[in-house]
mmCIF file of C-alpha atoms and ligand atoms in Angstrom:
data_model
loop_
_atom_site.group_PDB
_atom_site.id
_atom_site.type_symbol
_atom_site.label_atom_id
_atom_site.label_comp_id
_atom_site.label_asym_id
_atom_site.label_seq_id
_atom_site.Cartn_x
_atom_site.Cartn_y
_atom_site.Cartn_z
ATOM 1 C CA MET A 1 0.032 0.011 -0.039
ATOM 2 C CA ASP A 2 1.350 3.382 -1.012
ATOM 3 C CA PHE A 3 0.618 5.166 2.266
ATOM 4 C CA ASP A 4 1.925 8.625 3.180
ATOM 5 C CA ALA A 5 0.231 10.143 6.249
ATOM 6 C CA LYS A 6 1.529 13.594 5.373
ATOM 7 C CA ASN A 7 -0.384 13.629 2.014
ATOM 8 C CA ILE A 8 -3.709 12.994 3.701
ATOM 9 C CA ALA A 9 -3.139 15.175 6.778
ATOM 10 C CA ALA A 10 -4.922 18.513 7.276
ATOM 11 C CA PRO A 11 -2.877 21.021 5.287
ATOM 12 C CA ALA A 12 -2.308 23.269 8.321
ATOM 13 C CA VAL A 13 -1.082 20.372 10.440
ATOM 14 C CA ARG A 14 1.362 19.271 7.655
ATOM 15 C CA GLU A 15 3.132 22.620 8.056
ATOM 16 C CA LEU A 16 3.451 22.535 11.905
ATOM 17 C CA ALA A 17 6.643 21.933 13.748
ATOM 18 C CA PRO A 18 6.116 20.222 17.113
ATOM 19 C CA TYR A 19 6.700 21.982 20.377
ATOM 20 C CA VAL A 20 10.103 21.127 21.843
ATOM 21 C CA PRO A 21 9.829 20.668 25.685
ATOM 22 C CA GLY A 22 12.715 20.901 28.165
ATOM 23 C CA LYS A 23 14.857 17.746 28.293
ATOM 24 C CA PRO A 24 13.683 15.332 30.990
ATOM 25 C CA ILE A 25 16.217 14.382 33.669
ATOM 26 C CA GLU A 26 15.823 10.657 32.904
ATOM 27 C CA GLU A 27 16.605 11.271 29.177
ATOM 28 C CA LEU A 28 19.749 13.263 30.012
ATOM 29 C CA GLU A 29 21.024 10.581 32.429
ATOM 30 C CA ARG A 30 20.216 7.863 29.888
ATOM 31 C CA GLU A 31 21.969 9.617 26.995
ATOM 32 C CA TYR A 32 24.974 11.228 28.829
ATOM 33 C CA GLY A 33 25.583 8.664 31.585
ATOM 34 C CA VAL A 34 25.596 11.482 34.204
ATOM 35 C CA ARG A 35 23.912 11.276 37.574
ATOM 36 C CA ASP A 36 22.421 13.697 40.117
ATOM 37 C CA SER A 37 21.488 16.083 37.329
ATOM 38 C CA ILE A 38 19.180 19.096 37.780
ATOM 39 C CA LYS A 39 16.576 20.506 35.455
ATOM 40 C CA LEU A 40 16.251 24.270 35.219
ATOM 41 C CA ALA A 41 14.510 24.080 31.845
ATOM 42 C CA SER A 42 10.746 24.089 32.271
ATOM 43 C CA ASN A 43 10.049 26.760 34.968
ATOM 44 C CA GLU A 44 8.877 24.244 37.554
ATOM 45 C CA ASN A 45 8.724 25.307 41.226
ATOM 46 C CA PRO A 46 11.983 23.903 42.826
ATOM 47 C CA LEU A 47 10.189 23.679 46.211
ATOM 48 C CA GLY A 48 7.793 21.200 44.693
ATOM 49 C CA PRO A 49 4.060 21.007 45.602
ATOM 50 C CA SER A 50 2.344 21.899 48.867
ATOM 51 C CA PRO A 51 2.372 18.988 51.302
ATOM 52 C CA LYS A 52 -1.372 19.571 51.579
ATOM 53 C CA ALA A 53 -1.682 18.858 47.814
ATOM 54 C CA LEU A 54 0.318 15.647 48.225
ATOM 55 C CA ALA A 55 -1.926 14.588 51.068
ATOM 56 C CA ALA A 56 -5.072 15.324 48.996
ATOM 57 C CA LEU A 57 -3.529 13.247 46.147
ATOM 58 C CA ALA A 58 -3.007 10.287 48.412
ATOM 59 C CA ALA A 59 -6.503 10.585 49.822
ATOM 60 C CA ALA A 60 -8.020 10.682 46.318
ATOM 61 C CA ALA A 61 -5.948 7.791 44.895
ATOM 62 C CA GLY A 62 -8.468 5.085 45.822
ATOM 63 C CA ASP A 63 -11.078 6.673 43.682
ATOM 64 C CA ILE A 64 -9.174 6.680 40.340
ATOM 65 C CA TRP A 65 -11.306 3.883 39.030
ATOM 66 C CA LEU A 66 -14.162 6.384 38.835
ATOM 67 C CA TYR A 67 -14.374 9.021 36.098
ATOM 68 C CA PRO A 68 -13.586 12.441 37.448
ATOM 69 C CA ASP A 69 -16.294 15.120 37.976
ATOM 70 C CA GLY A 70 -16.444 16.311 34.407
ATOM 71 C CA SER A 71 -17.748 19.718 35.532
ATOM 72 C CA GLY A 72 -14.934 20.133 38.008
ATOM 73 C CA PHE A 73 -17.484 21.576 40.429
ATOM 74 C CA GLY A 74 -15.271 21.701 43.615
ATOM 75 C CA LEU A 75 -12.210 23.236 41.859
ATOM 76 C CA ARG A 76 -14.285 25.720 39.821
ATOM 77 C CA ALA A 77 -16.091 26.820 43.030
ATOM 78 C CA ALA A 78 -12.706 27.324 44.794
ATOM 79 C CA LEU A 79 -11.379 29.289 41.876
ATOM 80 C CA ALA A 80 -14.544 31.337 41.530
ATOM 81 C CA LYS A 81 -14.171 32.269 45.188
ATOM 82 C CA ARG A 82 -10.566 33.180 44.761
ATOM 83 C CA HIS A 83 -11.313 35.462 41.810
ATOM 84 C CA GLY A 84 -14.623 36.823 43.013
ATOM 85 C CA VAL A 85 -16.486 35.652 39.932
ATOM 86 C CA PRO A 86 -19.374 33.226 39.396
ATOM 87 C CA GLY A 87 -18.404 29.542 38.784
ATOM 88 C CA GLU A 88 -19.673 29.786 35.171
ATOM 89 C CA TRP A 89 -16.757 32.090 34.406
ATOM 90 C CA ILE A 90 -14.187 29.353 35.051
ATOM 91 C CA THR A 91 -13.125 26.770 32.434
ATOM 92 C CA LEU A 92 -10.726 24.059 33.596
ATOM 93 C CA GLY A 93 -7.983 22.716 31.335
ATOM 94 C CA ASN A 94 -5.499 19.899 31.189
ATOM 95 C CA GLY A 95 -2.850 22.545 31.933
ATOM 96 C CA SER A 96 -3.502 26.062 30.689
ATOM 97 C CA ASN A 97 -2.058 24.789 27.429
ATOM 98 C CA ASP A 98 -5.323 22.947 26.928
ATOM 99 C CA VAL A 99 -7.298 26.193 27.414
ATOM 100 C CA LEU A 100 -5.082 27.983 24.897
ATOM 101 C CA VAL A 101 -5.933 25.244 22.307
ATOM 102 C CA LEU A 102 -9.691 25.245 23.221
ATOM 103 C CA LEU A 103 -9.675 29.002 22.491
ATOM 104 C CA ALA A 104 -8.212 28.429 19.063
ATOM 105 C CA GLU A 105 -10.636 25.607 18.337
ATOM 106 C CA ALA A 106 -13.609 27.695 19.414
ATOM 107 C CA PHE A 107 -12.790 30.997 17.594
ATOM 108 C CA LEU A 108 -10.465 30.308 14.664
ATOM 109 C CA THR A 109 -11.144 28.972 11.201
ATOM 110 C CA PRO A 110 -8.943 28.862 8.036
ATOM 111 C CA GLN A 111 -10.599 32.197 7.085
ATOM 112 C CA SER A 112 -9.785 34.004 10.283
ATOM 113 C CA GLU A 113 -6.588 35.360 11.870
ATOM 114 C CA ALA A 114 -4.772 35.413 15.160
ATOM 115 C CA VAL A 115 -2.136 37.951 16.377
ATOM 116 C CA CYS A 116 0.734 37.400 18.667
ATOM 117 C CA SER A 117 4.185 38.890 19.237
ATOM 118 C CA GLU A 118 7.576 37.811 18.052
ATOM 119 C CA TYR A 119 9.174 35.732 20.849
ATOM 120 C CA ALA A 120 5.765 34.933 22.385
ATOM 121 C CA PHE A 121 5.203 31.563 23.992
ATOM 122 C CA ALA A 122 5.299 29.049 21.118
ATOM 123 C CA ILE A 123 2.016 27.337 21.928
ATOM 124 C CA TYR A 124 -0.020 30.375 20.817
ATOM 125 C CA ALA A 125 1.013 30.170 17.198
ATOM 126 C CA ILE A 126 0.996 26.307 17.209
ATOM 127 C CA ALA A 127 -2.549 26.227 18.571
ATOM 128 C CA ALA A 128 -3.713 28.912 16.135
ATOM 129 C CA ARG A 129 -2.040 27.471 13.065
ATOM 130 C CA ALA A 130 -3.439 23.989 13.693
ATOM 131 C CA THR A 131 -6.938 25.375 12.897
ATOM 132 C CA GLY A 132 -5.691 26.630 9.494
ATOM 133 C CA ALA A 133 -6.031 30.279 10.663
ATOM 134 C CA THR A 134 -3.457 32.790 9.575
ATOM 135 C CA VAL A 135 -1.118 33.949 12.426
ATOM 136 C CA ARG A 136 0.224 37.484 12.194
ATOM 137 C CA ILE A 137 3.317 38.164 14.273
ATOM 138 C CA ALA A 138 4.158 41.668 15.453
ATOM 139 C CA PRO A 139 7.812 42.618 15.833
ATOM 140 C CA ALA A 140 8.935 42.723 19.494
ATOM 141 C CA PHE A 141 10.767 45.588 21.142
ATOM 142 C CA PRO A 142 14.407 45.822 19.996
ATOM 143 C CA THR A 143 17.337 44.698 22.110
ATOM 144 C CA ASP A 144 18.189 48.248 23.158
ATOM 145 C CA HIS A 145 14.666 48.853 24.575
ATOM 146 C CA PRO A 146 14.244 48.617 28.378
ATOM 147 C CA MET A 147 11.820 45.784 27.697
ATOM 148 C CA ALA A 148 14.066 44.049 25.128
ATOM 149 C CA PHE A 149 12.222 41.269 23.230
ATOM 150 C CA GLY A 150 8.896 42.310 24.906
ATOM 151 C CA HIS A 151 5.475 42.543 23.317
ATOM 152 C CA ASP A 152 4.930 45.874 21.537
ATOM 153 C CA VAL A 153 1.150 46.219 21.917
ATOM 154 C CA GLU A 154 1.040 49.141 19.477
ATOM 155 C CA ALA A 155 2.618 46.994 16.811
ATOM 156 C CA MET A 156 0.173 44.211 17.680
ATOM 157 C CA ALA A 157 -2.808 46.525 17.442
ATOM 158 C CA ARG A 158 -1.719 47.452 13.907
ATOM 159 C CA LEU A 159 -2.164 43.796 12.832
ATOM 160 C CA VAL A 160 -5.737 43.556 14.088
ATOM 161 C CA ASN A 161 -8.302 43.663 11.231
ATOM 162 C CA GLU A 162 -11.898 42.522 10.542
ATOM 163 C CA ARG A 163 -10.736 38.878 10.345
ATOM 164 C CA THR A 164 -8.909 38.885 13.754
ATOM 165 C CA ARG A 165 -10.614 36.556 16.254
ATOM 166 C CA LEU A 166 -7.807 35.984 18.734
ATOM 167 C CA VAL A 167 -4.944 37.981 20.160
ATOM 168 C CA TYR A 168 -2.563 36.167 22.499
ATOM 169 C CA ILE A 169 -0.590 38.116 25.140
ATOM 170 C CA GLY A 170 1.997 36.407 27.450
ATOM 171 C CA ASN A 171 2.151 38.549 30.571
ATOM 172 C CA PRO A 172 4.793 37.834 31.705
ATOM 173 C CA ASN A 173 5.825 36.194 28.531
ATOM 174 C CA ASN A 174 7.911 32.973 28.316
ATOM 175 C CA PRO A 175 10.798 32.681 27.280
ATOM 176 C CA THR A 176 11.547 36.416 27.521
ATOM 177 C CA GLY A 177 10.390 37.248 31.054
ATOM 178 C CA THR A 178 9.045 40.529 29.703
ATOM 179 C CA TRP A 179 5.747 42.024 30.779
ATOM 180 C CA ILE A 180 3.256 44.732 30.139
ATOM 181 C CA GLU A 181 2.185 47.153 32.827
ATOM 182 C CA ALA A 182 -1.452 47.717 33.770
ATOM 183 C CA GLY A 183 -2.130 50.991 31.991
ATOM 184 C CA ALA A 184 -0.630 49.955 28.642
ATOM 185 C CA LEU A 185 -2.304 46.586 28.699
ATOM 186 C CA GLU A 186 -5.723 47.818 29.597
ATOM 187 C CA ALA A 187 -5.514 50.541 26.911
ATOM 188 C CA PHE A 188 -4.715 47.870 24.347
ATOM 189 C CA ILE A 189 -7.554 45.669 25.428
ATOM 190 C CA ALA A 190 -10.014 48.616 25.341
ATOM 191 C CA SER A 191 -8.855 49.365 21.805
ATOM 192 C CA LEU A 192 -9.809 46.009 20.371
ATOM 193 C CA PRO A 193 -13.033 45.457 18.430
ATOM 194 C CA ALA A 194 -15.845 43.298 19.775
ATOM 195 C CA HIS A 195 -15.124 40.554 17.166
ATOM 196 C CA THR A 196 -11.617 39.906 18.689
ATOM 197 C CA ILE A 197 -10.983 37.842 21.843
ATOM 198 C CA VAL A 198 -7.898 38.906 23.785
ATOM 199 C CA VAL A 199 -6.187 36.130 25.795
ATOM 200 C CA VAL A 200 -3.951 37.331 28.613
ATOM 201 C CA ASP A 201 -1.882 34.386 29.682
ATOM 202 C CA GLN A 202 -0.762 34.940 33.316
ATOM 203 C CA ALA A 203 0.941 31.557 33.881
ATOM 204 C CA TYR A 204 3.428 33.291 36.242
ATOM 205 C CA PHE A 205 0.963 35.570 37.954
ATOM 206 C CA GLU A 206 1.663 34.384 41.480
ATOM 207 C CA TYR A 207 5.366 35.088 41.201
ATOM 208 C CA VAL A 208 5.095 38.700 40.017
ATOM 209 C CA GLU A 209 5.590 41.330 42.710
ATOM 210 C CA ASP A 210 5.918 44.588 40.782
ATOM 211 C CA ALA A 211 3.111 46.925 41.760
ATOM 212 C CA ARG A 212 2.614 48.047 38.162
ATOM 213 C CA TYR A 213 1.770 44.471 37.099
ATOM 214 C CA PRO A 214 -1.986 43.933 36.599
ATOM 215 C CA ASP A 215 -4.372 41.256 37.664
ATOM 216 C CA ALA A 216 -6.072 41.089 34.302
ATOM 217 C CA ALA A 217 -9.054 39.235 35.903
ATOM 218 C CA ASP A 218 -10.049 42.549 37.511
ATOM 219 C CA TRP A 219 -11.020 43.824 34.047
ATOM 220 C CA LEU A 220 -13.328 40.963 33.027
ATOM 221 C CA ALA A 221 -16.522 42.756 33.928
ATOM 222 C CA ARG A 222 -15.524 45.637 31.641
ATOM 223 C CA TYR A 223 -14.287 43.687 28.633
ATOM 224 C CA PRO A 224 -16.440 40.597 27.772
ATOM 225 C CA ASN A 225 -13.985 39.761 24.967
ATOM 226 C CA LEU A 226 -11.086 39.266 27.522
ATOM 227 C CA VAL A 227 -9.945 35.814 28.555
ATOM 228 C CA VAL A 228 -7.370 35.371 31.408
ATOM 229 C CA THR A 229 -5.494 32.096 31.677
ATOM 230 C CA ARG A 230 -3.720 30.777 34.793
ATOM 231 C CA THR A 231 -2.062 27.476 35.761
ATOM 232 C CA PHE A 232 -1.069 25.267 38.695
ATOM 233 C CA SER A 233 2.110 24.186 36.875
ATOM 234 C CA LYS A 234 4.347 27.023 37.934
ATOM 235 C CA ALA A 235 4.178 28.669 41.360
ATOM 236 C CA PHE A 236 1.788 26.031 42.659
ATOM 237 C CA GLY A 237 4.290 23.281 41.767
ATOM 238 C CA LEU A 238 1.795 20.839 40.111
ATOM 239 C CA ALA A 239 3.208 20.700 36.575
ATOM 240 C CA GLY A 240 3.019 16.900 36.306
ATOM 241 C CA LEU A 241 -0.697 16.803 37.087
ATOM 242 C CA ARG A 242 -1.721 19.139 34.291
ATOM 243 C CA VAL A 243 -4.244 21.603 35.565
ATOM 244 C CA GLY A 244 -4.895 25.163 34.420
ATOM 245 C CA TYR A 245 -7.962 27.372 33.790
ATOM 246 C CA ALA A 246 -9.462 30.299 31.953
ATOM 247 C CA ILE A 247 -11.517 33.032 33.552
ATOM 248 C CA SER A 248 -13.866 34.618 31.003
ATOM 249 C CA HIS A 249 -17.340 35.945 30.221
ATOM 250 C CA PRO A 250 -19.752 33.038 30.570
ATOM 251 C CA GLN A 251 -20.670 33.164 26.892
ATOM 252 C CA VAL A 252 -16.994 32.442 26.118
ATOM 253 C CA ALA A 253 -16.866 29.741 28.753
ATOM 254 C CA ASP A 254 -19.952 28.134 27.210
ATOM 255 C CA LEU A 255 -18.231 27.870 23.816
ATOM 256 C CA LEU A 256 -14.975 26.525 25.350
ATOM 257 C CA ASN A 257 -17.096 23.909 27.108
ATOM 258 C CA ARG A 258 -18.377 22.678 23.745
ATOM 259 C CA VAL A 259 -14.938 21.798 22.476
ATOM 260 C CA ARG A 260 -13.513 20.642 25.855
ATOM 261 C CA GLN A 261 -13.065 16.887 26.457
ATOM 262 C CA PRO A 262 -15.692 15.991 29.109
ATOM 263 C CA PHE A 263 -13.008 14.623 31.482
ATOM 264 C CA ASN A 264 -10.108 16.807 30.590
ATOM 265 C CA VAL A 265 -8.884 17.376 34.115
ATOM 266 C CA ASN A 266 -8.343 14.136 36.075
ATOM 267 C CA SER A 267 -9.587 13.517 39.575
ATOM 268 C CA LEU A 268 -6.191 13.570 41.246
ATOM 269 C CA ALA A 269 -5.410 16.977 39.638
ATOM 270 C CA GLN A 270 -8.670 18.394 40.800
ATOM 271 C CA ALA A 271 -8.108 17.216 44.389
ATOM 272 C CA ALA A 272 -4.553 18.469 44.536
ATOM 273 C CA ALA A 273 -5.387 21.823 42.984
ATOM 274 C CA ILE A 274 -8.117 22.418 45.561
ATOM 275 C CA ALA A 275 -5.683 21.625 48.383
ATOM 276 C CA ALA A 276 -2.973 23.745 46.867
ATOM 277 C CA LEU A 277 -5.374 26.777 46.920
ATOM 278 C CA GLU A 278 -5.800 26.145 50.660
ATOM 279 C CA ASP A 279 -2.100 26.429 51.388
ATOM 280 C CA PRO A 280 -1.189 30.124 50.876
ATOM 281 C CA ALA A 281 1.892 29.671 53.124
ATOM 282 C CA HIS A 282 3.516 27.331 50.626
ATOM 283 C CA LEU A 283 2.844 29.768 47.823
ATOM 284 C CA GLU A 284 4.400 32.570 49.941
ATOM 285 C CA ARG A 285 7.533 30.381 50.585
ATOM 286 C CA SER A 286 7.750 29.638 46.845
ATOM 287 C CA VAL A 287 7.517 33.310 45.918
ATOM 288 C CA ALA A 288 10.141 34.298 48.545
ATOM 289 C CA ALA A 289 12.492 31.600 47.367
ATOM 290 C CA ASN A 290 12.081 32.884 43.849
ATOM 291 C CA ARG A 291 12.681 36.413 44.775
ATOM 292 C CA ALA A 292 16.030 35.498 46.448
ATOM 293 C CA GLY A 293 16.892 33.130 43.492
ATOM 294 C CA LEU A 294 16.354 35.921 40.982
ATOM 295 C CA VAL A 295 18.901 38.089 42.966
ATOM 296 C CA GLN A 296 21.326 35.171 43.200
ATOM 297 C CA LEU A 297 21.184 34.593 39.454
ATOM 298 C CA ALA A 298 21.538 38.269 38.488
ATOM 299 C CA GLN A 299 24.615 38.518 40.738
ATOM 300 C CA GLY A 300 25.990 35.294 39.318
ATOM 301 C CA PHE A 301 25.492 36.300 35.748
ATOM 302 C CA ASP A 302 27.079 39.731 36.432
ATOM 303 C CA ARG A 303 30.058 37.945 37.912
ATOM 304 C CA LEU A 304 30.443 35.823 34.766
ATOM 305 C CA GLY A 305 29.906 38.820 32.545
ATOM 306 C CA VAL A 306 26.866 37.250 30.950
ATOM 307 C CA ARG A 307 24.137 39.645 29.652
ATOM 308 C CA HIS A 308 20.853 38.850 31.325
ATOM 309 C CA PHE A 309 17.401 40.433 31.046
ATOM 310 C CA PRO A 310 15.140 41.588 33.841
ATOM 311 C CA SER A 311 12.507 39.048 34.766
ATOM 312 C CA VAL A 312 9.391 39.138 37.045
ATOM 313 C CA ALA A 313 8.844 35.392 36.626
ATOM 314 C CA ASN A 314 10.789 32.309 37.795
ATOM 315 C CA PHE A 315 13.223 32.177 34.923
ATOM 316 C CA VAL A 316 15.789 34.433 33.316
ATOM 317 C CA LEU A 317 16.804 34.999 29.704
ATOM 318 C CA VAL A 318 20.519 35.177 29.167
ATOM 319 C CA ASP A 319 22.555 36.142 26.063
ATOM 320 C CA CYS A 320 25.682 33.881 25.713
ATOM 321 C CA GLY A 321 27.140 36.303 23.156
ATOM 322 C CA ARG A 322 27.823 33.325 20.852
ATOM 323 C CA PRO A 323 25.768 30.310 19.649
ATOM 324 C CA ALA A 324 24.127 28.906 22.807
ATOM 325 C CA GLY A 325 23.741 25.354 21.482
ATOM 326 C CA ALA A 326 27.308 24.443 22.401
ATOM 327 C CA VAL A 327 26.947 26.073 25.830
ATOM 328 C CA TYR A 328 23.735 24.104 26.391
ATOM 329 C CA GLU A 329 25.476 20.884 25.444
ATOM 330 C CA ALA A 330 28.440 21.562 27.715
ATOM 331 C CA MET A 331 26.093 22.276 30.586
ATOM 332 C CA LEU A 332 24.296 18.941 29.905
ATOM 333 C CA ARG A 333 27.609 17.162 30.344
ATOM 334 C CA HIS A 334 27.772 18.794 33.792
ATOM 335 C CA GLY A 335 24.330 17.482 34.520
ATOM 336 C CA VAL A 336 22.547 20.792 34.247
ATOM 337 C CA ILE A 337 19.573 21.102 31.904
ATOM 338 C CA VAL A 338 18.592 24.571 30.719
ATOM 339 C CA ARG A 339 16.616 25.660 27.693
ATOM 340 C CA PRO A 340 18.136 26.620 24.325
ATOM 341 C CA LEU A 341 15.998 29.051 22.333
ATOM 342 C CA GLY A 342 16.974 28.361 18.712
ATOM 343 C CA GLY A 343 13.347 27.461 18.011
ATOM 344 C CA TYR A 344 12.346 30.996 19.083
ATOM 345 C CA GLY A 345 14.916 32.567 16.653
ATOM 346 C CA MET A 346 17.256 33.380 19.587
ATOM 347 C CA PRO A 347 20.291 31.264 18.714
ATOM 348 C CA ASN A 348 22.560 32.975 21.273
ATOM 349 C CA HIS A 349 20.163 32.861 24.232
ATOM 350 C CA LEU A 350 19.332 30.423 26.974
ATOM 351 C CA ARG A 351 16.320 30.456 29.298
ATOM 352 C CA ILE A 352 17.198 29.362 32.808
ATOM 353 C CA THR A 353 14.707 28.523 35.538
ATOM 354 C CA VAL A 354 15.337 29.777 39.116
ATOM 355 C CA GLY A 355 16.187 26.780 41.229
ATOM 356 C CA THR A 356 17.024 26.259 44.894
ATOM 357 C CA THR A 357 20.108 28.118 46.148
ATOM 358 C CA THR A 358 22.216 25.002 45.671
ATOM 359 C CA GLN A 359 20.844 24.325 42.215
ATOM 360 C CA ASN A 360 21.510 27.934 41.180
ATOM 361 C CA GLU A 361 25.127 27.680 42.402
ATOM 362 C CA ARG A 362 25.613 24.475 40.464
ATOM 363 C CA MET A 363 24.026 25.951 37.321
ATOM 364 C CA LEU A 364 26.328 28.996 37.565
ATOM 365 C CA GLU A 365 29.398 26.727 37.883
ATOM 366 C CA ALA A 366 28.367 24.657 34.907
ATOM 367 C CA LEU A 367 27.740 27.868 32.920
ATOM 368 C CA GLN A 368 31.105 29.218 33.852
ATOM 369 C CA GLN A 369 32.849 26.059 32.760
ATOM 370 C CA ALA A 370 30.802 25.840 29.637
ATOM 371 C CA LEU A 371 31.725 29.370 28.650
ATOM 372 C CA ALA A 372 35.416 28.763 29.489
ATOM 373 C CA GLY A 373 35.594 25.455 27.572
HETATM 374 C C1 PLP B 401 4.265 27.049 31.291
HETATM 375 C C2 PLP B 401 3.363 28.022 30.520
HETATM 376 C C3 PLP B 401 2.039 27.769 30.165
HETATM 377 C C4 PLP B 401 1.296 26.496 30.335
HETATM 378 O O1 PLP B 401 1.533 25.629 31.266
HETATM 379 P P1 PLP B 401 0.542 24.491 31.537
HETATM 380 O O2 PLP B 401 1.426 23.558 32.282
HETATM 381 O O3 PLP B 401 -0.024 23.925 30.352
HETATM 382 O O4 PLP B 401 -0.483 25.145 32.478
HETATM 383 C C5 PLP B 401 1.309 28.730 29.536
HETATM 384 N N1 PLP B 401 1.787 29.855 29.243
HETATM 385 C C6 PLP B 401 3.087 30.226 29.540
HETATM 386 C C7 PLP B 401 3.604 31.537 29.121
HETATM 387 C C8 PLP B 401 3.866 29.260 30.154
HETATM 388 O O5 PLP B 401 5.190 29.586 30.393
#
């Protein structure tokens, strides 16, 4: 049989390049024969999950033969309370990644368009392009701008037209660590037409401490075309469970619910996420550790003479001043996994997650040796 899956695939899917995740520790140890390696490549919380979330997981384990609550009632109620909105405004996802895809499925067609920024989180364009929609990419701020590589919302606004159905904003954005302050972001949202949904992805919301940084969920009552996404993968330390959510106007939530898999968030994830919300002290410890880690990394990069960019999240963008692929490889041989950004069109840059004090020290040593070698 003359079979070629590519020839029969949806044309838009044929053109996609898959997302490249951070290298798992097991894979590094298998391939390089190193041990005790550390992963600072996927912006996970180095403190791990709340002990309360772990206890809730254990307590829920006996029930995994049952389908989960497909409506996610308990978790949605807890999130509704947290954000001061009705439960109908919350849509749960298998990670917020799931919600970003549901938005594309619900609002995009091959005839419509999405807008995002250069250097924006890769999933936005992948999710949009998979539907056959056209993705327009606005140039980011230049490297001499105070928010180098950041989203230029004025440039993004110029790409919005009568076919634009979705605009994705990473705030803060990954992999750049850049962000948009409240005034500029709200003015951009207010400028958008009613036929355009604006998605403000706040995956790192809990980490951000700058007073000018907005809680975009505060604006939902004013802008029914606004969708805010959040996750339990980052500051809450539950990346492996896959749970995130959108907060939106109930009409938008109703549409997302039509394309959502009925059981997209598993029962263990729902139980652990509820418990994580009930442990603000663990979140505070995580944020404080990250704050200290950001200082430690900035001082370390300065000592090594490595250009680094300001970050309000739990990772830092660095410029190796030379092709970063070889630096990444050399760090792997020292058992330290960071993230190369060639796929983002940043061949000289690495994205490095804030780890524990010890992990940060080890990463800086590996970087120093990689740069010297
Ligand atoms: C990590 C991340 C996400 C999604 O993470 P999930 O684990 O799918 O919730 C979304 N947006 C950005 C910018 C991220 O960095």
